[in-house]
mmCIF file of C-alpha atoms in Angstrom:
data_model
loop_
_atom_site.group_PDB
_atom_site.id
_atom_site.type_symbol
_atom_site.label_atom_id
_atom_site.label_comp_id
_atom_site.label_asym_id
_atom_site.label_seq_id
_atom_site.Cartn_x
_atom_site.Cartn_y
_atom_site.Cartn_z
ATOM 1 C CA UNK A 1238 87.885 111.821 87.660
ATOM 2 C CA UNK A 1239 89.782 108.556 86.410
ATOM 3 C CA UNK A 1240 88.571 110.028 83.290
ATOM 4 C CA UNK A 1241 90.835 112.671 83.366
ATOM 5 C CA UNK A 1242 93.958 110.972 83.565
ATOM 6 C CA UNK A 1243 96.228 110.207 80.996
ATOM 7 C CA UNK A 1244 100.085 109.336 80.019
ATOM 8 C CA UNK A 1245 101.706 112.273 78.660
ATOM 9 C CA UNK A 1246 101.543 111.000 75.047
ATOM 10 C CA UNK A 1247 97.977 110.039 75.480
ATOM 11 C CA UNK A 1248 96.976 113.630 76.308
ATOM 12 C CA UNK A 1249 98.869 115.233 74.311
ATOM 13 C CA UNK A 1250 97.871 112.991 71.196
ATOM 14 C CA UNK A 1251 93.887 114.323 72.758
ATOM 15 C CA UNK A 1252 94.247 117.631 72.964
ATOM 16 C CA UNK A 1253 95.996 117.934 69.332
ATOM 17 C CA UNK A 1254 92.989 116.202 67.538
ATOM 18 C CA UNK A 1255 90.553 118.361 69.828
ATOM 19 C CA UNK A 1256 89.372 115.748 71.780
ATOM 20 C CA UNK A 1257 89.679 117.531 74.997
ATOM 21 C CA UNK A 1258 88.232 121.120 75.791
ATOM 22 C CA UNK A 1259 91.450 123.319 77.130
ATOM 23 C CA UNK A 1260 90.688 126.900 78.474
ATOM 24 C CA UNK A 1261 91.848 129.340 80.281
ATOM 25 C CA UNK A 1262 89.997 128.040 83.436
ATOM 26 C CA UNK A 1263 91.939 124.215 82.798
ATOM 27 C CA UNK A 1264 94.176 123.066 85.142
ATOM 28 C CA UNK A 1265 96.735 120.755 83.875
ATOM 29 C CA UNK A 1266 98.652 118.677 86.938
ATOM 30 C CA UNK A 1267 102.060 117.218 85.588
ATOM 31 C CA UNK A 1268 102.861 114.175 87.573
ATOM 32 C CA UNK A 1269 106.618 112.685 87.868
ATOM 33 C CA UNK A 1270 108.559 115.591 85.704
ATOM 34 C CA UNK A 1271 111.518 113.835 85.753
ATOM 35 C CA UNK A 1272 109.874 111.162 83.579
ATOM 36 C CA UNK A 1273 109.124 113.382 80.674
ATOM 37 C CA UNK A 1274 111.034 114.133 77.831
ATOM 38 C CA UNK A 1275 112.045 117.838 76.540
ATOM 39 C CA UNK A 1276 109.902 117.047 73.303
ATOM 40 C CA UNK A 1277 107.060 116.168 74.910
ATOM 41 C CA UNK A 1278 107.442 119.787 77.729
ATOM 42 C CA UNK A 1279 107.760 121.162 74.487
ATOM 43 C CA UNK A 1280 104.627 120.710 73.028
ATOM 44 C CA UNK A 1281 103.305 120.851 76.483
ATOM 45 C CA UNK A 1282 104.357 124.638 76.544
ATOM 46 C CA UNK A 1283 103.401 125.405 73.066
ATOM 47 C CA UNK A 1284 99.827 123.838 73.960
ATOM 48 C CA UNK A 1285 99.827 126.286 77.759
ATOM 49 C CA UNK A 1286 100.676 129.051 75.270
ATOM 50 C CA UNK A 1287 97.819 128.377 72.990
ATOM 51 C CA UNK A 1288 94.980 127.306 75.040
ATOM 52 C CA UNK A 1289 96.165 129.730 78.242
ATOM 53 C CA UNK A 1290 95.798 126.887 80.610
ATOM 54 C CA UNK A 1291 97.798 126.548 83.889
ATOM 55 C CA UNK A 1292 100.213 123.908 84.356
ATOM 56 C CA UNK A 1293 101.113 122.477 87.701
ATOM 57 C CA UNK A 1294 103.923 119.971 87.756
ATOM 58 C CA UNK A 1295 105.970 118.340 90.330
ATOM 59 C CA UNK A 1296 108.847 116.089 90.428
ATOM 60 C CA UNK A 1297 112.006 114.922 91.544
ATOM 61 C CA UNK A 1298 115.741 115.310 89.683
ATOM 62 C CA UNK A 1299 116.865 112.345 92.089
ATOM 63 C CA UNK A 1300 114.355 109.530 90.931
ATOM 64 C CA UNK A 1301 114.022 108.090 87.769
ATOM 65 C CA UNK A 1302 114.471 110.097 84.378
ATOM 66 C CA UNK A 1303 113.848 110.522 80.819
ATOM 67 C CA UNK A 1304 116.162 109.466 78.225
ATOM 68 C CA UNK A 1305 116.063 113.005 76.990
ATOM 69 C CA UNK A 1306 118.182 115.859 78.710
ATOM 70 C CA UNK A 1307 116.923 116.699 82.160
ATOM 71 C CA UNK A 1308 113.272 119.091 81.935
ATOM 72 C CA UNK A 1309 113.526 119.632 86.096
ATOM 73 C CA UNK A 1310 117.348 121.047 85.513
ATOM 74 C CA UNK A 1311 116.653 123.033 82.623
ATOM 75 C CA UNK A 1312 113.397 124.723 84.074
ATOM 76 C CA UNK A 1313 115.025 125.440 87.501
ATOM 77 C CA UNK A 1314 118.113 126.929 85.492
ATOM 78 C CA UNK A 1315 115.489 128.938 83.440
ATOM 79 C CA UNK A 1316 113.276 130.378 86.416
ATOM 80 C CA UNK A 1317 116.509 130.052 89.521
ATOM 81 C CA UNK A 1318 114.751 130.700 92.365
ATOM 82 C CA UNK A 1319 110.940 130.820 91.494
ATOM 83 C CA UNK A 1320 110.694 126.974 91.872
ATOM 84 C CA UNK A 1321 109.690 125.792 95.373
ATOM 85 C CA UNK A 1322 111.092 122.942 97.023
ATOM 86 C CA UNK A 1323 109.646 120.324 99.428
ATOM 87 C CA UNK A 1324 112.221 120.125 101.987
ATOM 88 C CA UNK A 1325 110.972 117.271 104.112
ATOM 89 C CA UNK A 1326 109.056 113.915 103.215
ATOM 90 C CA UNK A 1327 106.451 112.253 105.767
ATOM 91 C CA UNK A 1328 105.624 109.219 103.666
ATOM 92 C CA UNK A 1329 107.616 107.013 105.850
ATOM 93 C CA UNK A 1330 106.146 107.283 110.093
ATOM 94 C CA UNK A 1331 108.797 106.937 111.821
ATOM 95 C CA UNK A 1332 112.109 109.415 111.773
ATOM 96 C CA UNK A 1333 114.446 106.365 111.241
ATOM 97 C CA UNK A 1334 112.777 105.250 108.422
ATOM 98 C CA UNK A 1335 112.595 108.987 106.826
ATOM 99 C CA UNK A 1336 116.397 109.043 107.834
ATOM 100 C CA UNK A 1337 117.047 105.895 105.401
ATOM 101 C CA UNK A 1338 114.858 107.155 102.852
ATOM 102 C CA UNK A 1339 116.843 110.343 103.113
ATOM 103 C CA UNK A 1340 120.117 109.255 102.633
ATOM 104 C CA UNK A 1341 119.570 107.117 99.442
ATOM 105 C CA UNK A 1342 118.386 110.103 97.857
ATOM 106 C CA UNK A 1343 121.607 111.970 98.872
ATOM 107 C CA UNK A 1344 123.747 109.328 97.509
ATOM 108 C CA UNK A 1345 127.462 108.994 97.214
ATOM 109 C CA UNK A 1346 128.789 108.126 100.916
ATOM 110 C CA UNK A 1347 125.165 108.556 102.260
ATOM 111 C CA UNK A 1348 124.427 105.469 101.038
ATOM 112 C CA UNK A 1349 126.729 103.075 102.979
ATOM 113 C CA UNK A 1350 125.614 104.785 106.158
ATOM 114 C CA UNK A 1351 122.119 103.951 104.638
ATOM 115 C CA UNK A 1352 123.095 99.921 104.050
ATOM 116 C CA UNK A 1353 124.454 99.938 107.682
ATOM 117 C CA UNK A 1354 121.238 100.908 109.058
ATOM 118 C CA UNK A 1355 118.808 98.830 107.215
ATOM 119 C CA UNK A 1356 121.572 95.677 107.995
ATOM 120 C CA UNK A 1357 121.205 96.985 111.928
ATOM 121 C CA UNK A 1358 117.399 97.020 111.488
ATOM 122 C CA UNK A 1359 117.631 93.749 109.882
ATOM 123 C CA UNK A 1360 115.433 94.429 106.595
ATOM 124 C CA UNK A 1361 118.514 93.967 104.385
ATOM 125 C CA UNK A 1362 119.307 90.896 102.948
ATOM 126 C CA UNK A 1363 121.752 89.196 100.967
ATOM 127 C CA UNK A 1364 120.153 85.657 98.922
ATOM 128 C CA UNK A 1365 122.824 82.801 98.011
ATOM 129 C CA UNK A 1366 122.326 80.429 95.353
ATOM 130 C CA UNK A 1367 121.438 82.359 92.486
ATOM 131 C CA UNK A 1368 119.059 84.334 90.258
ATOM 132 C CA UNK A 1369 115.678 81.829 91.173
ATOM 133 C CA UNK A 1370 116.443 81.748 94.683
ATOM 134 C CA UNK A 1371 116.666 84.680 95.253
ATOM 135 C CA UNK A 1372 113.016 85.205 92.964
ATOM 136 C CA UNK A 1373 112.121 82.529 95.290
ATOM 137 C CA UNK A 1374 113.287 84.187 98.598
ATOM 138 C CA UNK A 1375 111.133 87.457 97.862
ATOM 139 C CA UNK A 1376 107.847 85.650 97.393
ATOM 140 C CA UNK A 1377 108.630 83.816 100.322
ATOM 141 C CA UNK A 1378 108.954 87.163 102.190
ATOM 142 C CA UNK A 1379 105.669 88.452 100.633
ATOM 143 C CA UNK A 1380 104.163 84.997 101.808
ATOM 144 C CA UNK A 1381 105.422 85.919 105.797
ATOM 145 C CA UNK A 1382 104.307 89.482 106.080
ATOM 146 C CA UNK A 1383 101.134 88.673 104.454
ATOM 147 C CA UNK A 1384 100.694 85.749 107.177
ATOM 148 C CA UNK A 1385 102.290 88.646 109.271
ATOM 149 C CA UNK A 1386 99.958 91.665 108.555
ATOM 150 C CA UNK A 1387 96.874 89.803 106.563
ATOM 151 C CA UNK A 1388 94.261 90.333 109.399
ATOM 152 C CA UNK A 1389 94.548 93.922 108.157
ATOM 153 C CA UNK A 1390 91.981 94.582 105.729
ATOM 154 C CA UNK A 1391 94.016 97.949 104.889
ATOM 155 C CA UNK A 1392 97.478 96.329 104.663
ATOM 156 C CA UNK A 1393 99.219 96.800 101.556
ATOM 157 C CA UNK A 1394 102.534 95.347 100.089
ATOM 158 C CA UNK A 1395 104.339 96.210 97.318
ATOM 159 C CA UNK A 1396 107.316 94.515 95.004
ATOM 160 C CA UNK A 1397 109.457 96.429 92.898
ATOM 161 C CA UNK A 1398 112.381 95.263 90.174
ATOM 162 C CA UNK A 1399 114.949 96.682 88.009
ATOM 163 C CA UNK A 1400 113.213 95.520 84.273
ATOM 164 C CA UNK A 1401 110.369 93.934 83.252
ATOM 165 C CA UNK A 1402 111.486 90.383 82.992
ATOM 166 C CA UNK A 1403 112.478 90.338 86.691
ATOM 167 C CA UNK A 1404 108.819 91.920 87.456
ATOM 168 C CA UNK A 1405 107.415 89.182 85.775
ATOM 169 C CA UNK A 1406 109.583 86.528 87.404
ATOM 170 C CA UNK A 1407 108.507 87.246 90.692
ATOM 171 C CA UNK A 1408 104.726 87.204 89.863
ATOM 172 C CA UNK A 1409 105.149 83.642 89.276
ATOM 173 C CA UNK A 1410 106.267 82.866 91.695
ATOM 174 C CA UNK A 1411 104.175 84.742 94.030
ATOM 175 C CA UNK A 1412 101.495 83.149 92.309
ATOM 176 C CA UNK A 1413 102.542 79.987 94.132
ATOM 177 C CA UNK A 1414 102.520 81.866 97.458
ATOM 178 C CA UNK A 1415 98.959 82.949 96.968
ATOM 179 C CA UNK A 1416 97.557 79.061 95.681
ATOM 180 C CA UNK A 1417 99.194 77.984 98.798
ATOM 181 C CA UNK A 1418 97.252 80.295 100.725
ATOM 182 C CA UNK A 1419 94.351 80.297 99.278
ATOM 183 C CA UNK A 1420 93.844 83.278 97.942
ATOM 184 C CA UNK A 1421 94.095 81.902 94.234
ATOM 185 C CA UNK A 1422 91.696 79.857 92.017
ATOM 186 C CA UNK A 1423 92.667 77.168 89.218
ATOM 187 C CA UNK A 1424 94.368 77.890 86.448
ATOM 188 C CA UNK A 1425 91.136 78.734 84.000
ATOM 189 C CA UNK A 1426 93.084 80.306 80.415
ATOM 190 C CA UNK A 1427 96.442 80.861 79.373
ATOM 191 C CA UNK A 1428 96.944 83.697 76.954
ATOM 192 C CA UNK A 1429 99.998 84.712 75.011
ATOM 193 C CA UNK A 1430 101.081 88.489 76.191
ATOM 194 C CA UNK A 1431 104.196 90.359 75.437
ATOM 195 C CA UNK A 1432 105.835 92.341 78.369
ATOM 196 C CA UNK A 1433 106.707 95.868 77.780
ATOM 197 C CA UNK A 1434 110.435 95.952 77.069
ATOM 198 C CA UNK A 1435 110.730 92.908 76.256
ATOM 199 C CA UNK A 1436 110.922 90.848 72.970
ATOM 200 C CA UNK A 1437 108.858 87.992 72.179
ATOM 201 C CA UNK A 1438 105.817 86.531 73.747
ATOM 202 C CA UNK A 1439 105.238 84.553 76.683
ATOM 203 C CA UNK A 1440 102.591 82.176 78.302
ATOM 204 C CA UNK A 1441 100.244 84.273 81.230
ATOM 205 C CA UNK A 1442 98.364 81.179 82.936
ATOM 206 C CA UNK A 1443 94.990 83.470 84.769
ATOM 207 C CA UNK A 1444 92.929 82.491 87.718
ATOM 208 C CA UNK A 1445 90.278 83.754 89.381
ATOM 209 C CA UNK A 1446 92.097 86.010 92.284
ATOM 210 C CA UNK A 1447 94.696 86.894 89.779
ATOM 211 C CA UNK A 1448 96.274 90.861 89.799
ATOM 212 C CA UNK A 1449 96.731 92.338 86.390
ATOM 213 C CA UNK A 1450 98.590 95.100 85.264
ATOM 214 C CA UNK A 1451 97.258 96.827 82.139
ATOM 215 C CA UNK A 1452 99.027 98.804 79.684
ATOM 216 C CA UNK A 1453 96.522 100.901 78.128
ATOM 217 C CA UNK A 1454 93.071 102.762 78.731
ATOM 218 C CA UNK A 1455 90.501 100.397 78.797
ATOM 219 C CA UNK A 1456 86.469 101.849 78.151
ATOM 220 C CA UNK A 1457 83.933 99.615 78.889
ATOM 221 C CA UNK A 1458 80.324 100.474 77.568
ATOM 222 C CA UNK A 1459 81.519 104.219 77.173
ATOM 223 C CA UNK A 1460 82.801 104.265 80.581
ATOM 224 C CA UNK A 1461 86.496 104.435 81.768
ATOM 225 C CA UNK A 1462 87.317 101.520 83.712
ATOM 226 C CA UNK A 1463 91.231 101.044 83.771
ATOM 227 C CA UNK A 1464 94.312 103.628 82.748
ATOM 228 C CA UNK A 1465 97.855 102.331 82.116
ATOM 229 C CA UNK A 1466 99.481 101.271 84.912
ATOM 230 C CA UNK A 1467 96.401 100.252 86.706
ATOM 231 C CA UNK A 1468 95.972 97.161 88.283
ATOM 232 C CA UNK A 1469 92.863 94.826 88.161
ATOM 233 C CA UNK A 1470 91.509 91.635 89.247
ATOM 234 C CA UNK A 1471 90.434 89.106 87.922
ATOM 235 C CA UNK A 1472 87.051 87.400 88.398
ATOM 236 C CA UNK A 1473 86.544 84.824 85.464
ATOM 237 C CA UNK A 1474 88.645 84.258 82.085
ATOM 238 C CA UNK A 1475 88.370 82.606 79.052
ATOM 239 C CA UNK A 1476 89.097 82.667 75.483
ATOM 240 C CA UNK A 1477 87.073 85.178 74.863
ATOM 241 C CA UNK A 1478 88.350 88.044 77.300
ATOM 242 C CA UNK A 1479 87.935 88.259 81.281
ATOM 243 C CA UNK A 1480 86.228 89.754 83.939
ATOM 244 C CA UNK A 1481 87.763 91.715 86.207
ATOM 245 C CA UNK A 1482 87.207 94.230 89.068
ATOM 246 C CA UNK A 1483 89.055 97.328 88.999
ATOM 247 C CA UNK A 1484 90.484 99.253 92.154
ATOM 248 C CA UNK A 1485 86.608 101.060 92.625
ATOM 249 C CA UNK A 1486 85.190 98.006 92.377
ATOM 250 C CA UNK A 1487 83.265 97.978 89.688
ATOM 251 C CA UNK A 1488 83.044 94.714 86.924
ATOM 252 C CA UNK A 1489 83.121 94.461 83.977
ATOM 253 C CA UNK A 1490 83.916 91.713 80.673
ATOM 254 C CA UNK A 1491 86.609 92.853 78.840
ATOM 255 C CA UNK A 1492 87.815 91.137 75.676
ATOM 256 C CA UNK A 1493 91.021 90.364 74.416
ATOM 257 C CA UNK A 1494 91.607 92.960 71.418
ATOM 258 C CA UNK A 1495 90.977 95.346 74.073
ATOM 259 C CA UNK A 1496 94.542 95.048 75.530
ATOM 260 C CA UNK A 1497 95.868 94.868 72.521
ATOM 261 C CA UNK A 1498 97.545 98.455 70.771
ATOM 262 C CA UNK A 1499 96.204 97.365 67.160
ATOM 263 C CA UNK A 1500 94.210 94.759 65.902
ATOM 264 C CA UNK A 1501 97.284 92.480 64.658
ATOM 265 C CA UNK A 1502 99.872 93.587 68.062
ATOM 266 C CA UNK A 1503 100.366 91.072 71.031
ATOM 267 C CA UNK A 1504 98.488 91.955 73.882
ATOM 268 C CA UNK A 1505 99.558 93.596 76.496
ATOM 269 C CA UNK A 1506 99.278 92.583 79.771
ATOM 270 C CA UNK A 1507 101.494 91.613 82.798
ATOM 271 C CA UNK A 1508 100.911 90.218 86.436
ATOM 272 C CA UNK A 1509 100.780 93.221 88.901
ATOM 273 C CA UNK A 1510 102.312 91.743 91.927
ATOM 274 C CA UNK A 1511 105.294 93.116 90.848
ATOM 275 C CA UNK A 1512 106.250 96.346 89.124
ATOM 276 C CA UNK A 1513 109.367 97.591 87.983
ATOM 277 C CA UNK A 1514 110.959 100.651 90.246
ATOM 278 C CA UNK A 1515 110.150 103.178 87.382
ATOM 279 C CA UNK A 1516 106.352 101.877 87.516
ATOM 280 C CA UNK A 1517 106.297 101.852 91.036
ATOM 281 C CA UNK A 1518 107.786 105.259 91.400
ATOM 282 C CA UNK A 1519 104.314 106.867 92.499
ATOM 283 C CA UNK A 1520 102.857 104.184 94.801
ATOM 284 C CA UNK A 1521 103.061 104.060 98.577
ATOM 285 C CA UNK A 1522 102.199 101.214 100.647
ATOM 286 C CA UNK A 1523 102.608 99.966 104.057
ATOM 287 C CA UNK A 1524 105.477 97.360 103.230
ATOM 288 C CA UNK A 1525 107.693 97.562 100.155
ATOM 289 C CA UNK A 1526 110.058 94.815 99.048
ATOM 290 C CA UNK A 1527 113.107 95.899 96.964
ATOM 291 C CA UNK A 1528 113.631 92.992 94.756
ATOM 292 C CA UNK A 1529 117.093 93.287 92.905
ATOM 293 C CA UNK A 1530 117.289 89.579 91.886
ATOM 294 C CA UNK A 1531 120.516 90.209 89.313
ATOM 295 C CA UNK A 1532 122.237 92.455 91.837
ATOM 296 C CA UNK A 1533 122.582 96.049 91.583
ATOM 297 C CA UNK A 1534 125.107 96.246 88.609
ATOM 298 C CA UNK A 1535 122.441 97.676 86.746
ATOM 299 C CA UNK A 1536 120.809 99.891 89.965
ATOM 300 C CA UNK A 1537 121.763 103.458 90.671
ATOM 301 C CA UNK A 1538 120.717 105.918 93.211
ATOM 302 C CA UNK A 1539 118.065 107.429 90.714
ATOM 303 C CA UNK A 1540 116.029 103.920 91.257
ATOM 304 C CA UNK A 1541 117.526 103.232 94.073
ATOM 305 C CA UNK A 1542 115.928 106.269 96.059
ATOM 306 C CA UNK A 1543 112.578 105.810 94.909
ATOM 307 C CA UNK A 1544 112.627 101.439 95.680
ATOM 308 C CA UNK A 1545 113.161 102.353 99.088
ATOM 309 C CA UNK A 1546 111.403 104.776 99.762
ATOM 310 C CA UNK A 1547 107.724 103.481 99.075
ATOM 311 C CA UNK A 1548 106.525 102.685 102.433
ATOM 312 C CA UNK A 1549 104.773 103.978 105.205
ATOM 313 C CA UNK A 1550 106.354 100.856 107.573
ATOM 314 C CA UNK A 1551 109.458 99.096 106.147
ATOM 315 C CA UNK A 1552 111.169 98.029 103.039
ATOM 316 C CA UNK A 1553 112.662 95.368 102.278
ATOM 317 C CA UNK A 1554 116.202 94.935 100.741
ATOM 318 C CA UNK A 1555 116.430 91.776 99.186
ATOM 319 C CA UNK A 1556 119.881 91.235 96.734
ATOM 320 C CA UNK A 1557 121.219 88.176 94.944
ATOM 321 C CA UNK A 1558 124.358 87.769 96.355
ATOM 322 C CA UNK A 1559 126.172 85.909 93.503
ATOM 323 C CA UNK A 1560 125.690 88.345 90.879
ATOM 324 C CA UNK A 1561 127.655 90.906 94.023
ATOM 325 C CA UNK A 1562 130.548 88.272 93.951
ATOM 326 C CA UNK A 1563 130.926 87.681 90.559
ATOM 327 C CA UNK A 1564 131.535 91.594 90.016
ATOM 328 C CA UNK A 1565 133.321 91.553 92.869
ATOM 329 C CA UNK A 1566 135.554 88.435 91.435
ATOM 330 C CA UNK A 1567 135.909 90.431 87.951
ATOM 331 C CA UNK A 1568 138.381 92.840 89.210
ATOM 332 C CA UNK A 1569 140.764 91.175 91.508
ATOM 333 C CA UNK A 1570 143.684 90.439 88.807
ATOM 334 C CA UNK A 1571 144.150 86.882 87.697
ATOM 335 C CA UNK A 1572 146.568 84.784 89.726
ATOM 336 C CA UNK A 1573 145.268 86.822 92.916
ATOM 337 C CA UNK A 1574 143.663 85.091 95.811
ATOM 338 C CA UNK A 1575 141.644 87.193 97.536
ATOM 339 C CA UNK A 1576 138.605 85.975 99.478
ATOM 340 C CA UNK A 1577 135.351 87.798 99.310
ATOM 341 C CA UNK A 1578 133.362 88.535 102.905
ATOM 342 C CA UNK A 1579 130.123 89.851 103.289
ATOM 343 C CA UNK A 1580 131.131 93.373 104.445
ATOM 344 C CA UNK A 1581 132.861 93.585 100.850
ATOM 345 C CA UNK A 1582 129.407 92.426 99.498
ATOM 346 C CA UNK A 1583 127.342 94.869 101.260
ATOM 347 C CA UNK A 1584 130.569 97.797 100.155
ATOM 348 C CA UNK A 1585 129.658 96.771 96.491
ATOM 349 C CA UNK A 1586 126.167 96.873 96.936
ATOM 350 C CA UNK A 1587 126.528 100.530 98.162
ATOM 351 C CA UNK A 1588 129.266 101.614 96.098
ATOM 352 C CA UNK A 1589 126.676 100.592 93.203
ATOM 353 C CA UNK A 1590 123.420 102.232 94.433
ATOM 354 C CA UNK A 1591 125.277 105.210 95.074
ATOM 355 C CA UNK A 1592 125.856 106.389 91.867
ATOM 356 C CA UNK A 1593 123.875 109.686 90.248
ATOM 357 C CA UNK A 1594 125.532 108.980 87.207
ATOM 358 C CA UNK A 1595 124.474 112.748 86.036
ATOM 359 C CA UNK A 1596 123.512 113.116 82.497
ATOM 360 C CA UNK A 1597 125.372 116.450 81.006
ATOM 361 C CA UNK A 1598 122.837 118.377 78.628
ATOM 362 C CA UNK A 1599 123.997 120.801 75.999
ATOM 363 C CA UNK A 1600 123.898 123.772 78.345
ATOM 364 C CA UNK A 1601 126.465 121.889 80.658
ATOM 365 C CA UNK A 1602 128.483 121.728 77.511
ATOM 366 C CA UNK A 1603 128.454 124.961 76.691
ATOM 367 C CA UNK A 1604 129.211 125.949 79.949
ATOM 368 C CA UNK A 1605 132.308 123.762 80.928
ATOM 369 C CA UNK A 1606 133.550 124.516 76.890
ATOM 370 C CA UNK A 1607 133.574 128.505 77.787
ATOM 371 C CA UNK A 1608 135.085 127.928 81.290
ATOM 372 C CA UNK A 1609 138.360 125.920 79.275
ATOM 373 C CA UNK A 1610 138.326 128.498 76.767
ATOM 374 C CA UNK A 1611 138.862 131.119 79.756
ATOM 375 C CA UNK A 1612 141.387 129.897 81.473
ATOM 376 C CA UNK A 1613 143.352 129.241 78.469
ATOM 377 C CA UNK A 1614 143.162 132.765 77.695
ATOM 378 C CA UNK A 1615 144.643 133.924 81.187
ATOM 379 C CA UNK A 1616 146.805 131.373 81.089
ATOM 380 C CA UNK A 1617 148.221 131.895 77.690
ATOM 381 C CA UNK A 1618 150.028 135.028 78.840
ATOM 382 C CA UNK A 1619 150.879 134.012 81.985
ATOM 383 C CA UNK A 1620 153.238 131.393 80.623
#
C-alpha cells in the first residue's frame, strides 16, 4: 500500500508521535541500507526493541552511502556471518551486460576492462565541445531510442546525473526533444521552484505532458496520491496548482502550498526526466543513459556501479570530454608538451570511476591504532 511507504525520517518522525500502530506482528522492510545514517538505525533499533517489530533490510556497501559511518559494515562486523548475501544479479538479460554491471561494482582495475567493453559494444561515448553539448547530446540520444523503441507501450528509459543542477539541465532540454515530437503541450504556467541541493530559485515553465518529480507526500482528499521521489504527470496547470496523474493513474488538482515544506518555503518540485544517480539508485528500466555532463572528477565507483547498472537492455555512457582533458592537462608540468589521445581520455575516465574511496569509521581506528601499538611493542625489543 503506497500508503505505507515512507523516507526514513518520515516514519520515524510517525511512529514517535504515535501516528502509526507498531506490533509485534509489523513488518518493517528497510530499503537501500547504505543510504541511512547510524542515527537514524539507531532509533530504528531502539523503536524494534520497543514495539517488538521485525525489521527486514537490504542493501548494498558498493552503491551510494550515508554521510554517517557505514550501518551495512558495522552490522555485518556485529553479526559476521549471520548476514546473507545475494551473490548474483539478473536485472540486466543478457550475461554480457551482467558482466559490465559486475565489474563496476568490483572496481579498481575491473573497471577499465569494464570501459573497454562498453567502447567495443559501442554504448560509450565521449561528447566534445563542452558542458551544453554534451546536455545536448544526451537528449538527443533519449530523442533516438525513443524514435527507436517508442512503438513499445512498455518501453522505459531512464537518465541519471551526478547533482541536481545537472538533473535539471537535461530536463530542459529533453523538454525540447519531447515538443519536437509531440509528446508535449504549450507552455501553460511558470512557477518558481527550488531544487534540492541547490541554492536559490529557478523558473519551471509546465505543460500539459510534462513529468514531475515531487519531493514530499502529497494527500489528496484524505487519500495518498504521491511519496517523495515519485514522479507525476501533468494534465493542466495554472496559478493556482495543477493536475496531474500519478503512476496508478489516478487525477487529481493539487495546489501549490502543497509542494511546499512550510507555508513561507519555496516549493519543491523538479522535472523527472532526469534524476540524480543517488535518486535513481532503486529504479530499473529497459534503457538507462549515464549522463556525466562535467566529467567524472566528481564520480566514483559507489555511483558509478549503480548508473550503470539500471537496465534490463543497455546503458548508455555518455561523458563530456573537455572536463576529461582539462584534468588531464592539470598535471602534465608546465613547459611540457604532451598531447592528449582518446585512449588517455577513456584511462582517466576509468581511473576516476574506479575509486571506493572507503570511509574509515571509529572501529577501523581503533583497530589499525592497536595493530601500531603492537608491533611497536615487539619491535621495541627487537632493536
Amino acid at each position: 500500500d503506497p500508503g505505507n511507504v515512507a523516507a526514513v525520517a518520515a516514519f520515524l518522525k510517525r511512529a514517535n508521535e504515535g501516528r502509526l500502530k507498531l506490533g509485534d506482528r509489523s513488518v518493517v522492510i528497510l530499503e537501500e541500507l547504505s543510504q541511512v545514517g547510524r542515527k537514524d538505525m539507531l532509533q530504528l533499533l531502539e523503536l524494534q526493541q520497543r514495539h517488538g517489530f521485525s525489521m527486514y533490510a537490504i542493501g548494498d556497501p558498493r552503491q551510494g552511502r550515508s554521510i554517517d559511518p557505514e550501518v551495512i559494515d558495522l552490522l555485518t562486523k556485529v553479526l559476521g556471518d549471520k548476514v546473507p548475501e545475494i551473490l548474483t544479479s539478473v536485472r540486466q538479460r543478457t550475461k554480457r551486460d551482467r558482466e559490465t554491471a559486475g565489474l563496476f561494482r568490483k572496481g579498481g582495475e575491473n573497471t577499465v576492462e569494464a570501459i573497454r567493453m562498453k567502447r567495443e559494444d559501442g554504448t560509450a561515448e565521449l561528447v566534445a565541445g563542452g558542458r551544453e553539448k554534451t546536455i545536448q547530446r544526451v537528449a538527443e540520444l533519449w530523442r533516438q531510442r525513443m524514435e527507436a523503441r517508442g512503438d513499445d507501450p512498455k518501453f522505459q528509459i531512464t537518465i541519471s546525473a551526478p547533482t541536481n543542477r545537472d538533473a535539471h539541465a537535461i530536463g530542459v532540454a529533453v523538454r525540447e526533444q519531447m515538443r519536437a515530437l509531440g509528446r508535449l503541450g504549450p507552455d501553460l504556467h511558470t512557477v518558481s521552484v527550488a531544487l534540492r541541493g541547490e541554492t536559490g530559485e529557478q523558473p519551471l515553465a509546465l505543460a500539459a505532458g510534462d513529468e514531475l518529480r515531487v519531493f514530499r507526500r502529497i494527500v489528496v482528499d484524505r487519500q495518498h496520491f504521491a511519496s517523495n521521489g515519485d514522479v507525476v504527470t501533468v494534465l493542466d496547470a495554472n496559478a493556482d496548482g495543477i493536475k496531474a496523474r500519478n503512476e496508478d493513474g489516478r487525477e487529481a488538482v493539487i495546489t501549490w502550498d502543497q509542494f511546499r515544506e512550510q507555508r513561507h518555503t519555496p516549493i519543491r518540485l523538479a522535472y523527472g526526466y532526469s534524476l540524480t544517480i543517488d535518486a535513481s539508485q532503486g529504479i530499473t528500466s529497459d534503457e538507462h543513459i549515464n549522463a556525466m555532463v562535467d566529467g567524472t572528477r566528481s564520480v566514483d565507483g559507489r555511483k558509478a556501479y549503480p548508473a550503470e547498472s539500471r537496465n534490463r537492455d543497455t546503458t548508455w555512457m555518455v561523458v563530456n570530454e573537455a572536463a576529461e582533458r582539462r584534468q588531464l592537462a592539470s598535471r602534465i608540468p608546465i613547459g611540457e608538451f604532451r598531447p592528449i589521445g582518446t585512449d588517455a581520455v577513456w584511462t582517466n575516465v576509468a581511473a576516476n570511476l574506479g575509486r571506493q574511496n572507503p570511509w574509515d569509521s571509529a572501529l577501523d581506528f581503533l583497530r589499525v591504532g592497536t595493530t601500531i601499538q603492537r608491533g611497536t611493542t615487539m619491535a621495541l625489543p627487537a632493536a
